[in-house]
Amino acid sequence: MLALATAFYAVLPARSGLAQHCASASAVLILSVIAPTAHAQDIEPRAYSNAPVGVNFMIAGIVGTRGGLSTDPSIPLTDARLETSNIVLAYARVLDVGGKSGKFDIIVPYTRLDGSANYQGDPVERDVAGFGRSAFRLSVNLFGAPALSMQEFRGWKQDLIIGASLQVSPPGGQYDGSKLVNIGSNRWSFKPEIGISKARGPWTLEAQAAATFFTDNNDFFGGRTRSQRPLYSMQGHVIYNFRSGKWLSVDGTWFAGGRSTIDDRLSNDLQQNWRMGMTLAIPVDQLNSIKLSASSGVSARTGNNFDAIGLAWQYRWGGGL
């Protein structure tokens, strides 16, 4: 799968340090663009980074997936040959949260899905387009990343950052209860997460741990009620920052749990999945950057792996720029 996020600006040498810091801050949104409808599987380097208070980010991205059902990998499909094409719009703003840096972001995807699969031995085909699950997130850097003005940010250097976030996805988007394969999922999800980021020279090491909780879907595939247990995830990133302002990240994520119950009958869909990917962020100028990323399933207990690739453009403004 591919995500993109933002690397910022390779500008004048006197500002190169600021460019690298802003590049790390900008990635807060775009990793969710990687898998715009499968938030539990997001691979997101630099989610907990610092940037000047008041800076805004606008992101537009395209993401393609092939293989399993990326919109809801917990549905145990076999022989899946599904493809999605996603257009994703996102906005983020850097906040001062009690003297600590924080961010608010919102992501809205539009998806075209088509292909076929088998479900419990029966063939399933789908060709549909519509809005996917939007996501809203508030994150706060609890340690190591104070709220700074643009002028203060010029002299700041990252060491150890510890942060936390809460992402909420409402039950919006395309959904048809008579169909098994959908873009939306007709339920709320809540994803609290903690993250740590340690910089040393040109290298940054990161780790994140999260749990995603789901409300019931009372209109699942013919009017049944589908409940799902929490889905637990961990991800890690090894990032190299180039002098030019570019950065490259090798990413991995593991998630497990999420077993579902349909009308009080426990399903055999416990997830234990691994995904790997890479992310490359390239500054264009002071206000614009692009990000490329790709990821693939390494293993999946339910057999519902998929590959993804994406590209995103980011524009930033405000905060004294």
mmCIF file of C-alpha atoms in Angstrom:
data_model
loop_
_atom_site.group_PDB
_atom_site.id
_atom_site.type_symbol
_atom_site.label_atom_id
_atom_site.label_comp_id
_atom_site.label_asym_id
_atom_site.label_seq_id
_atom_site.Cartn_x
_atom_site.Cartn_y
_atom_site.Cartn_z
ATOM 1 C CA MET A 1 0.000 0.000 0.000
ATOM 2 C CA LEU A 2 1.190 3.434 -0.497
ATOM 3 C CA ALA A 3 0.884 6.457 1.485
ATOM 4 C CA LEU A 4 2.216 9.846 1.266
ATOM 5 C CA ALA A 5 2.825 12.481 3.521
ATOM 6 C CA THR A 6 4.928 15.476 3.587
ATOM 7 C CA ALA A 7 8.427 16.455 3.630
ATOM 8 C CA PHE A 8 9.066 20.025 3.692
ATOM 9 C CA TYR A 9 11.295 22.375 2.408
ATOM 10 C CA ALA A 10 14.764 22.389 1.091
ATOM 11 C CA VAL A 11 15.289 26.085 1.052
ATOM 12 C CA LEU A 12 18.155 28.357 1.921
ATOM 13 C CA PRO A 13 21.020 26.762 3.897
ATOM 14 C CA ALA A 14 20.349 29.052 6.850
ATOM 15 C CA ARG A 15 16.902 27.501 7.140
ATOM 16 C CA SER A 16 17.741 23.854 6.393
ATOM 17 C CA GLY A 17 17.320 22.820 10.038
ATOM 18 C CA LEU A 18 13.862 24.337 10.135
ATOM 19 C CA ALA A 19 13.033 22.625 6.860
ATOM 20 C CA GLN A 20 13.810 19.196 8.296
ATOM 21 C CA HIS A 21 11.782 19.867 11.460
ATOM 22 C CA CYS A 22 8.790 21.005 9.434
ATOM 23 C CA ALA A 23 9.101 17.979 7.210
ATOM 24 C CA SER A 24 8.691 15.680 10.177
ATOM 25 C CA ALA A 25 5.710 17.610 11.472
ATOM 26 C CA SER A 26 3.900 17.518 8.175
ATOM 27 C CA ALA A 27 3.683 13.742 8.062
ATOM 28 C CA VAL A 28 1.097 13.768 10.804
ATOM 29 C CA LEU A 29 -1.730 13.437 8.302
ATOM 30 C CA ILE A 30 -0.565 11.655 5.297
ATOM 31 C CA LEU A 31 0.176 8.334 6.712
ATOM 32 C CA SER A 32 -3.462 7.842 7.253
ATOM 33 C CA VAL A 33 -3.772 8.573 3.579
ATOM 34 C CA ILE A 34 -1.893 5.303 3.099
ATOM 35 C CA ALA A 35 -4.906 3.255 4.013
ATOM 36 C CA PRO A 36 -7.693 5.771 4.085
ATOM 37 C CA THR A 37 -10.376 3.295 5.043
ATOM 38 C CA ALA A 38 -8.420 0.768 7.114
ATOM 39 C CA HIS A 39 -7.299 2.897 10.010
ATOM 40 C CA ALA A 40 -6.134 0.000 12.163
ATOM 41 C CA GLN A 41 -3.556 -0.870 9.505
ATOM 42 C CA ASP A 42 -2.123 2.595 8.916
ATOM 43 C CA ILE A 43 1.655 2.784 8.650
ATOM 44 C CA GLU A 44 2.493 6.290 9.772
ATOM 45 C CA PRO A 45 6.066 7.480 10.304
ATOM 46 C CA ARG A 46 6.579 10.842 12.024
ATOM 47 C CA ALA A 47 3.089 10.940 13.519
ATOM 48 C CA TYR A 48 4.519 12.488 16.707
ATOM 49 C CA SER A 49 6.693 15.369 15.609
ATOM 50 C CA ASN A 50 6.884 19.072 16.291
ATOM 51 C CA ALA A 51 6.035 22.110 14.162
ATOM 52 C CA PRO A 52 5.360 25.813 14.795
ATOM 53 C CA VAL A 53 1.976 26.581 16.361
ATOM 54 C CA GLY A 54 -0.571 27.878 13.867
ATOM 55 C CA VAL A 55 0.844 26.143 10.800
ATOM 56 C CA ASN A 56 -1.838 24.566 8.586
ATOM 57 C CA PHE A 57 -1.477 21.659 6.172
ATOM 58 C CA MET A 58 -3.679 20.803 3.202
ATOM 59 C CA ILE A 59 -3.079 17.418 1.593
ATOM 60 C CA ALA A 60 -4.428 15.783 -1.548
ATOM 61 C CA GLY A 61 -3.497 12.214 -2.348
ATOM 62 C CA ILE A 62 -4.253 9.222 -4.537
ATOM 63 C CA VAL A 63 -3.957 5.664 -3.242
ATOM 64 C CA GLY A 64 -4.469 2.342 -4.964
ATOM 65 C CA THR A 65 -4.865 -1.084 -3.341
ATOM 66 C CA ARG A 66 -5.031 -4.589 -4.805
ATOM 67 C CA GLY A 67 -5.791 -7.923 -3.188
ATOM 68 C CA GLY A 68 -7.941 -8.278 -0.068
ATOM 69 C CA LEU A 69 -10.627 -5.968 1.257
ATOM 70 C CA SER A 70 -8.661 -2.956 2.489
ATOM 71 C CA THR A 71 -11.835 -1.234 3.715
ATOM 72 C CA ASP A 72 -12.502 -3.991 6.285
ATOM 73 C CA PRO A 73 -9.784 -6.696 6.417
ATOM 74 C CA SER A 74 -11.554 -8.477 9.286
ATOM 75 C CA ILE A 75 -14.146 -9.934 6.886
ATOM 76 C CA PRO A 76 -12.715 -13.423 6.117
ATOM 77 C CA LEU A 77 -12.674 -13.433 2.314
ATOM 78 C CA THR A 78 -10.689 -15.945 0.260
ATOM 79 C CA ASP A 79 -9.300 -15.719 -3.277
ATOM 80 C CA ALA A 80 -9.849 -11.963 -3.086
ATOM 81 C CA ARG A 81 -9.129 -10.024 -6.260
ATOM 82 C CA LEU A 82 -10.371 -6.602 -5.238
ATOM 83 C CA GLU A 83 -9.007 -3.250 -6.329
ATOM 84 C CA THR A 84 -9.624 0.219 -4.932
ATOM 85 C CA SER A 85 -8.759 3.653 -6.263
ATOM 86 C CA ASN A 86 -8.889 6.354 -3.596
ATOM 87 C CA ILE A 87 -8.827 10.122 -3.692
ATOM 88 C CA VAL A 88 -8.044 11.526 -0.258
ATOM 89 C CA LEU A 89 -8.313 15.082 1.060
ATOM 90 C CA ALA A 90 -6.905 15.994 4.464
ATOM 91 C CA TYR A 91 -6.361 19.041 6.645
ATOM 92 C CA ALA A 92 -4.228 19.483 9.765
ATOM 93 C CA ARG A 93 -3.381 22.357 12.116
ATOM 94 C CA VAL A 94 -0.680 22.596 14.766
ATOM 95 C CA LEU A 95 -2.054 23.594 18.200
ATOM 96 C CA ASP A 96 -0.832 24.829 21.571
ATOM 97 C CA VAL A 97 -2.311 22.378 24.097
ATOM 98 C CA GLY A 98 -1.400 23.700 27.543
ATOM 99 C CA GLY A 99 2.128 24.603 26.460
ATOM 100 C CA LYS A 100 2.666 21.331 24.582
ATOM 101 C CA SER A 101 2.499 20.948 20.818
ATOM 102 C CA GLY A 102 -0.535 19.187 19.430
ATOM 103 C CA LYS A 103 -2.300 18.659 16.127
ATOM 104 C CA PHE A 104 -5.833 18.277 14.858
ATOM 105 C CA ASP A 105 -6.445 16.560 11.545
ATOM 106 C CA ILE A 106 -9.339 15.384 9.433
ATOM 107 C CA ILE A 107 -9.254 12.946 6.497
ATOM 108 C CA VAL A 108 -12.008 12.403 3.896
ATOM 109 C CA PRO A 109 -11.547 9.629 1.281
ATOM 110 C CA TYR A 110 -13.524 8.906 -1.865
ATOM 111 C CA THR A 111 -13.177 5.322 -3.124
ATOM 112 C CA ARG A 112 -13.929 3.252 -6.207
ATOM 113 C CA LEU A 113 -13.963 -0.507 -5.438
ATOM 114 C CA ASP A 114 -14.416 -3.406 -7.825
ATOM 115 C CA GLY A 115 -13.517 -7.080 -8.086
ATOM 116 C CA SER A 116 -14.459 -10.488 -6.740
ATOM 117 C CA ALA A 117 -13.807 -12.833 -3.798
ATOM 118 C CA ASN A 118 -15.207 -15.878 -2.026
ATOM 119 C CA TYR A 119 -17.042 -15.758 1.290
ATOM 120 C CA GLN A 120 -17.688 -19.096 3.021
ATOM 121 C CA GLY A 121 -17.363 -20.825 -0.356
ATOM 122 C CA ASP A 122 -19.760 -18.506 -2.210
ATOM 123 C CA PRO A 123 -18.567 -16.020 -4.880
ATOM 124 C CA VAL A 124 -18.959 -12.323 -4.148
ATOM 125 C CA GLU A 125 -18.637 -9.540 -6.735
ATOM 126 C CA ARG A 126 -18.779 -5.787 -6.188
ATOM 127 C CA ASP A 127 -18.452 -2.602 -8.243
ATOM 128 C CA VAL A 128 -19.221 0.514 -6.219
ATOM 129 C CA ALA A 129 -18.019 4.068 -5.611
ATOM 130 C CA GLY A 130 -18.614 6.524 -2.783
ATOM 131 C CA PHE A 131 -17.174 8.303 0.210
ATOM 132 C CA GLY A 132 -15.290 6.151 2.683
ATOM 133 C CA ARG A 133 -14.915 6.489 6.442
ATOM 134 C CA SER A 134 -13.729 9.944 7.426
ATOM 135 C CA ALA A 135 -11.415 10.242 10.422
ATOM 136 C CA PHE A 136 -10.796 12.987 12.985
ATOM 137 C CA ARG A 137 -7.763 12.969 15.250
ATOM 138 C CA LEU A 138 -6.331 15.029 18.083
ATOM 139 C CA SER A 139 -2.733 14.357 19.119
ATOM 140 C CA VAL A 140 -0.605 15.874 21.880
ATOM 141 C CA ASN A 141 3.151 15.569 22.407
ATOM 142 C CA LEU A 142 3.323 14.966 26.153
ATOM 143 C CA PHE A 143 7.116 15.146 26.459
ATOM 144 C CA GLY A 144 9.958 16.606 24.449
ATOM 145 C CA ALA A 145 8.050 18.812 21.987
ATOM 146 C CA PRO A 146 6.801 22.090 23.508
ATOM 147 C CA ALA A 147 4.468 24.481 21.711
ATOM 148 C CA LEU A 148 6.717 26.916 19.835
ATOM 149 C CA SER A 149 6.318 29.974 17.651
ATOM 150 C CA MET A 150 8.041 30.014 14.269
ATOM 151 C CA GLN A 151 10.904 32.080 15.699
ATOM 152 C CA GLU A 152 11.341 29.739 18.687
ATOM 153 C CA PHE A 153 11.137 26.694 16.448
ATOM 154 C CA ARG A 154 14.233 27.769 14.497
ATOM 155 C CA GLY A 155 16.436 27.028 17.507
ATOM 156 C CA TRP A 156 14.704 23.806 18.593
ATOM 157 C CA LYS A 157 16.225 20.355 18.026
ATOM 158 C CA GLN A 158 14.454 17.043 18.576
ATOM 159 C CA ASP A 159 15.726 14.503 21.087
ATOM 160 C CA LEU A 160 13.071 12.234 22.658
ATOM 161 C CA ILE A 161 9.353 12.817 22.056
ATOM 162 C CA ILE A 162 6.492 10.944 23.723
ATOM 163 C CA GLY A 163 2.984 11.594 22.455
ATOM 164 C CA ALA A 164 -0.577 10.340 22.482
ATOM 165 C CA SER A 165 -3.589 10.662 20.185
ATOM 166 C CA LEU A 166 -7.234 9.745 19.749
ATOM 167 C CA GLN A 167 -8.696 9.099 16.307
ATOM 168 C CA VAL A 168 -12.474 8.878 15.803
ATOM 169 C CA SER A 169 -14.244 7.590 12.676
ATOM 170 C CA PRO A 170 -18.025 8.072 12.424
ATOM 171 C CA PRO A 171 -20.295 5.622 10.534
ATOM 172 C CA GLY A 172 -20.535 7.676 7.372
ATOM 173 C CA GLY A 173 -19.778 6.912 3.752
ATOM 174 C CA GLN A 174 -21.179 4.421 1.263
ATOM 175 C CA TYR A 175 -22.845 1.405 2.882
ATOM 176 C CA ASP A 176 -25.445 -1.123 1.712
ATOM 177 C CA GLY A 177 -26.585 -3.614 4.352
ATOM 178 C CA SER A 178 -27.614 -6.117 1.682
ATOM 179 C CA LYS A 179 -24.001 -6.343 0.427
ATOM 180 C CA LEU A 180 -21.039 -7.991 2.144
ATOM 181 C CA VAL A 181 -18.359 -5.823 0.530
ATOM 182 C CA ASN A 182 -18.715 -2.090 1.191
ATOM 183 C CA ILE A 183 -16.598 1.032 1.344
ATOM 184 C CA GLY A 184 -18.026 2.203 4.686
ATOM 185 C CA SER A 185 -18.713 0.015 7.705
ATOM 186 C CA ASN A 186 -21.845 1.514 9.363
ATOM 187 C CA ARG A 187 -20.261 1.848 12.830
ATOM 188 C CA TRP A 188 -18.099 4.096 14.959
ATOM 189 C CA SER A 189 -14.467 3.341 15.725
ATOM 190 C CA PHE A 190 -12.185 4.875 18.375
ATOM 191 C CA LYS A 191 -8.409 4.505 18.246
ATOM 192 C CA PRO A 192 -6.305 5.717 21.215
ATOM 193 C CA GLU A 193 -2.553 5.524 20.595
ATOM 194 C CA ILE A 194 0.776 6.289 22.256
ATOM 195 C CA GLY A 195 4.014 6.929 20.375
ATOM 196 C CA ILE A 196 7.699 7.536 20.962
ATOM 197 C CA SER A 197 10.259 9.150 18.656
ATOM 198 C CA LYS A 198 14.023 9.329 19.288
ATOM 199 C CA ALA A 199 16.365 11.338 17.052
ATOM 200 C CA ARG A 200 20.109 10.703 16.881
ATOM 201 C CA GLY A 201 22.097 12.433 14.178
ATOM 202 C CA PRO A 202 20.407 11.900 10.798
ATOM 203 C CA TRP A 203 18.483 8.882 12.132
ATOM 204 C CA THR A 204 15.087 8.780 13.863
ATOM 205 C CA LEU A 205 13.652 5.655 15.494
ATOM 206 C CA GLU A 206 9.931 5.471 16.237
ATOM 207 C CA ALA A 207 7.413 3.097 17.781
ATOM 208 C CA GLN A 208 3.629 3.326 18.261
ATOM 209 C CA ALA A 209 1.061 1.179 20.054
ATOM 210 C CA ALA A 210 -2.708 1.477 19.664
ATOM 211 C CA ALA A 211 -6.047 -0.221 20.202
ATOM 212 C CA THR A 212 -9.106 0.273 17.983
ATOM 213 C CA PHE A 213 -12.567 -0.137 19.522
ATOM 214 C CA PHE A 214 -15.737 -0.607 17.461
ATOM 215 C CA THR A 215 -19.429 -0.066 18.076
ATOM 216 C CA ASP A 216 -21.911 -2.634 16.739
ATOM 217 C CA ASN A 217 -23.075 -2.675 13.133
ATOM 218 C CA ASN A 218 -26.819 -3.404 13.378
ATOM 219 C CA ASP A 219 -27.306 -3.728 9.618
ATOM 220 C CA PHE A 220 -24.657 -6.241 8.573
ATOM 221 C CA PHE A 221 -25.267 -8.320 5.438
ATOM 222 C CA GLY A 222 -28.992 -8.860 5.616
ATOM 223 C CA GLY A 223 -29.909 -7.044 8.813
ATOM 224 C CA ARG A 224 -27.747 -9.021 11.221
ATOM 225 C CA THR A 225 -25.815 -7.493 14.139
ATOM 226 C CA ARG A 226 -22.040 -7.591 13.924
ATOM 227 C CA SER A 227 -19.895 -6.897 16.981
ATOM 228 C CA GLN A 228 -16.098 -6.808 16.944
ATOM 229 C CA ARG A 229 -13.558 -7.074 19.720
ATOM 230 C CA PRO A 230 -10.727 -4.518 19.958
ATOM 231 C CA LEU A 231 -7.953 -4.661 17.376
ATOM 232 C CA TYR A 232 -4.466 -4.102 18.824
ATOM 233 C CA SER A 233 -1.606 -2.768 16.728
ATOM 234 C CA MET A 234 2.076 -1.857 16.943
ATOM 235 C CA GLN A 235 4.277 -0.205 14.351
ATOM 236 C CA GLY A 236 7.909 0.813 14.054
ATOM 237 C CA HIS A 237 9.915 3.064 11.735
ATOM 238 C CA VAL A 238 13.576 3.595 10.933
ATOM 239 C CA ILE A 239 13.975 6.991 9.293
ATOM 240 C CA TYR A 240 16.999 8.575 7.619
ATOM 241 C CA ASN A 241 17.004 12.352 7.132
ATOM 242 C CA PHE A 242 19.021 13.669 4.187
ATOM 243 C CA ARG A 243 20.753 17.046 4.261
ATOM 244 C CA SER A 244 18.606 18.196 1.353
ATOM 245 C CA GLY A 245 15.465 17.886 3.494
ATOM 246 C CA LYS A 246 14.328 14.562 2.017
ATOM 247 C CA TRP A 247 13.710 11.603 4.308
ATOM 248 C CA LEU A 248 13.261 7.899 3.780
ATOM 249 C CA SER A 249 11.491 5.537 6.191
ATOM 250 C CA VAL A 250 11.359 1.743 6.383
ATOM 251 C CA ASP A 251 8.082 0.855 8.090
ATOM 252 C CA GLY A 252 6.465 -2.172 9.670
ATOM 253 C CA THR A 253 3.209 -2.828 11.499
ATOM 254 C CA TRP A 254 1.659 -5.778 13.335
ATOM 255 C CA PHE A 255 -1.965 -6.029 14.422
ATOM 256 C CA ALA A 256 -3.931 -8.745 16.159
ATOM 257 C CA GLY A 257 -7.351 -9.360 17.664
ATOM 258 C CA GLY A 258 -10.561 -7.970 16.219
ATOM 259 C CA ARG A 259 -12.525 -11.226 16.344
ATOM 260 C CA SER A 260 -16.151 -10.586 15.444
ATOM 261 C CA THR A 261 -19.544 -11.916 16.532
ATOM 262 C CA ILE A 262 -22.523 -12.056 14.167
ATOM 263 C CA ASP A 263 -25.886 -12.389 15.936
ATOM 264 C CA ASP A 264 -24.102 -13.755 19.041
ATOM 265 C CA ARG A 265 -22.227 -16.371 16.980
ATOM 266 C CA LEU A 266 -18.439 -16.087 17.292
ATOM 267 C CA SER A 267 -16.656 -15.988 13.925
ATOM 268 C CA ASN A 268 -13.319 -17.584 13.050
ATOM 269 C CA ASP A 269 -11.763 -14.281 11.943
ATOM 270 C CA LEU A 270 -9.119 -13.527 14.584
ATOM 271 C CA GLN A 271 -6.480 -11.313 12.948
ATOM 272 C CA GLN A 272 -2.707 -11.737 13.287
ATOM 273 C CA ASN A 273 -1.224 -9.745 10.433
ATOM 274 C CA TRP A 274 2.108 -8.189 9.450
ATOM 275 C CA ARG A 275 2.673 -5.403 6.927
ATOM 276 C CA MET A 276 5.889 -3.796 5.653
ATOM 277 C CA GLY A 277 6.444 -0.657 3.634
ATOM 278 C CA MET A 278 8.626 2.296 2.693
ATOM 279 C CA THR A 279 7.962 6.025 2.627
ATOM 280 C CA LEU A 280 9.893 8.729 0.747
ATOM 281 C CA ALA A 281 9.240 12.432 1.348
ATOM 282 C CA ILE A 282 10.586 15.014 -1.120
ATOM 283 C CA PRO A 283 10.491 18.803 -0.570
ATOM 284 C CA VAL A 284 9.552 20.874 -3.609
ATOM 285 C CA ASP A 285 9.861 24.423 -2.240
ATOM 286 C CA GLN A 286 9.161 26.348 0.964
ATOM 287 C CA LEU A 287 5.425 25.643 0.933
ATOM 288 C CA ASN A 288 5.014 22.434 -1.063
ATOM 289 C CA SER A 289 6.150 18.821 -0.771
ATOM 290 C CA ILE A 290 5.264 15.387 -2.087
ATOM 291 C CA LYS A 291 5.386 11.967 -0.509
ATOM 292 C CA LEU A 292 5.502 8.494 -1.990
ATOM 293 C CA SER A 293 4.968 5.281 -0.116
ATOM 294 C CA ALA A 294 4.147 1.645 -0.687
ATOM 295 C CA SER A 295 3.307 -1.276 1.567
ATOM 296 C CA SER A 296 2.416 -4.939 1.318
ATOM 297 C CA GLY A 297 1.041 -7.655 3.544
ATOM 298 C CA VAL A 298 3.713 -10.078 4.754
ATOM 299 C CA SER A 299 1.380 -12.524 6.465
ATOM 300 C CA ALA A 300 -2.282 -12.632 7.463
ATOM 301 C CA ARG A 301 -4.133 -15.263 9.471
ATOM 302 C CA THR A 302 -7.380 -14.550 7.632
ATOM 303 C CA GLY A 303 -5.690 -14.567 4.221
ATOM 304 C CA ASN A 304 -6.981 -11.064 3.488
ATOM 305 C CA ASN A 305 -3.724 -9.373 2.504
ATOM 306 C CA PHE A 306 -3.485 -6.468 0.098
ATOM 307 C CA ASP A 307 -0.833 -4.255 -1.503
ATOM 308 C CA ALA A 308 -1.017 -0.471 -1.647
ATOM 309 C CA ILE A 309 0.775 2.380 -3.350
ATOM 310 C CA GLY A 310 0.132 6.100 -3.169
ATOM 311 C CA LEU A 311 1.217 9.651 -3.846
ATOM 312 C CA ALA A 312 0.331 12.842 -1.983
ATOM 313 C CA TRP A 313 0.925 16.558 -2.355
ATOM 314 C CA GLN A 314 0.998 18.911 0.633
ATOM 315 C CA TYR A 315 0.698 22.684 0.922
ATOM 316 C CA ARG A 316 1.274 24.564 4.155
ATOM 317 C CA TRP A 317 0.529 28.093 5.367
ATOM 318 C CA GLY A 318 0.074 30.190 8.507
ATOM 319 C CA GLY A 319 2.052 30.267 11.736
ATOM 320 C CA GLY A 320 4.285 33.094 10.609
ATOM 321 C CA LEU A 321 5.382 31.596 7.290
#
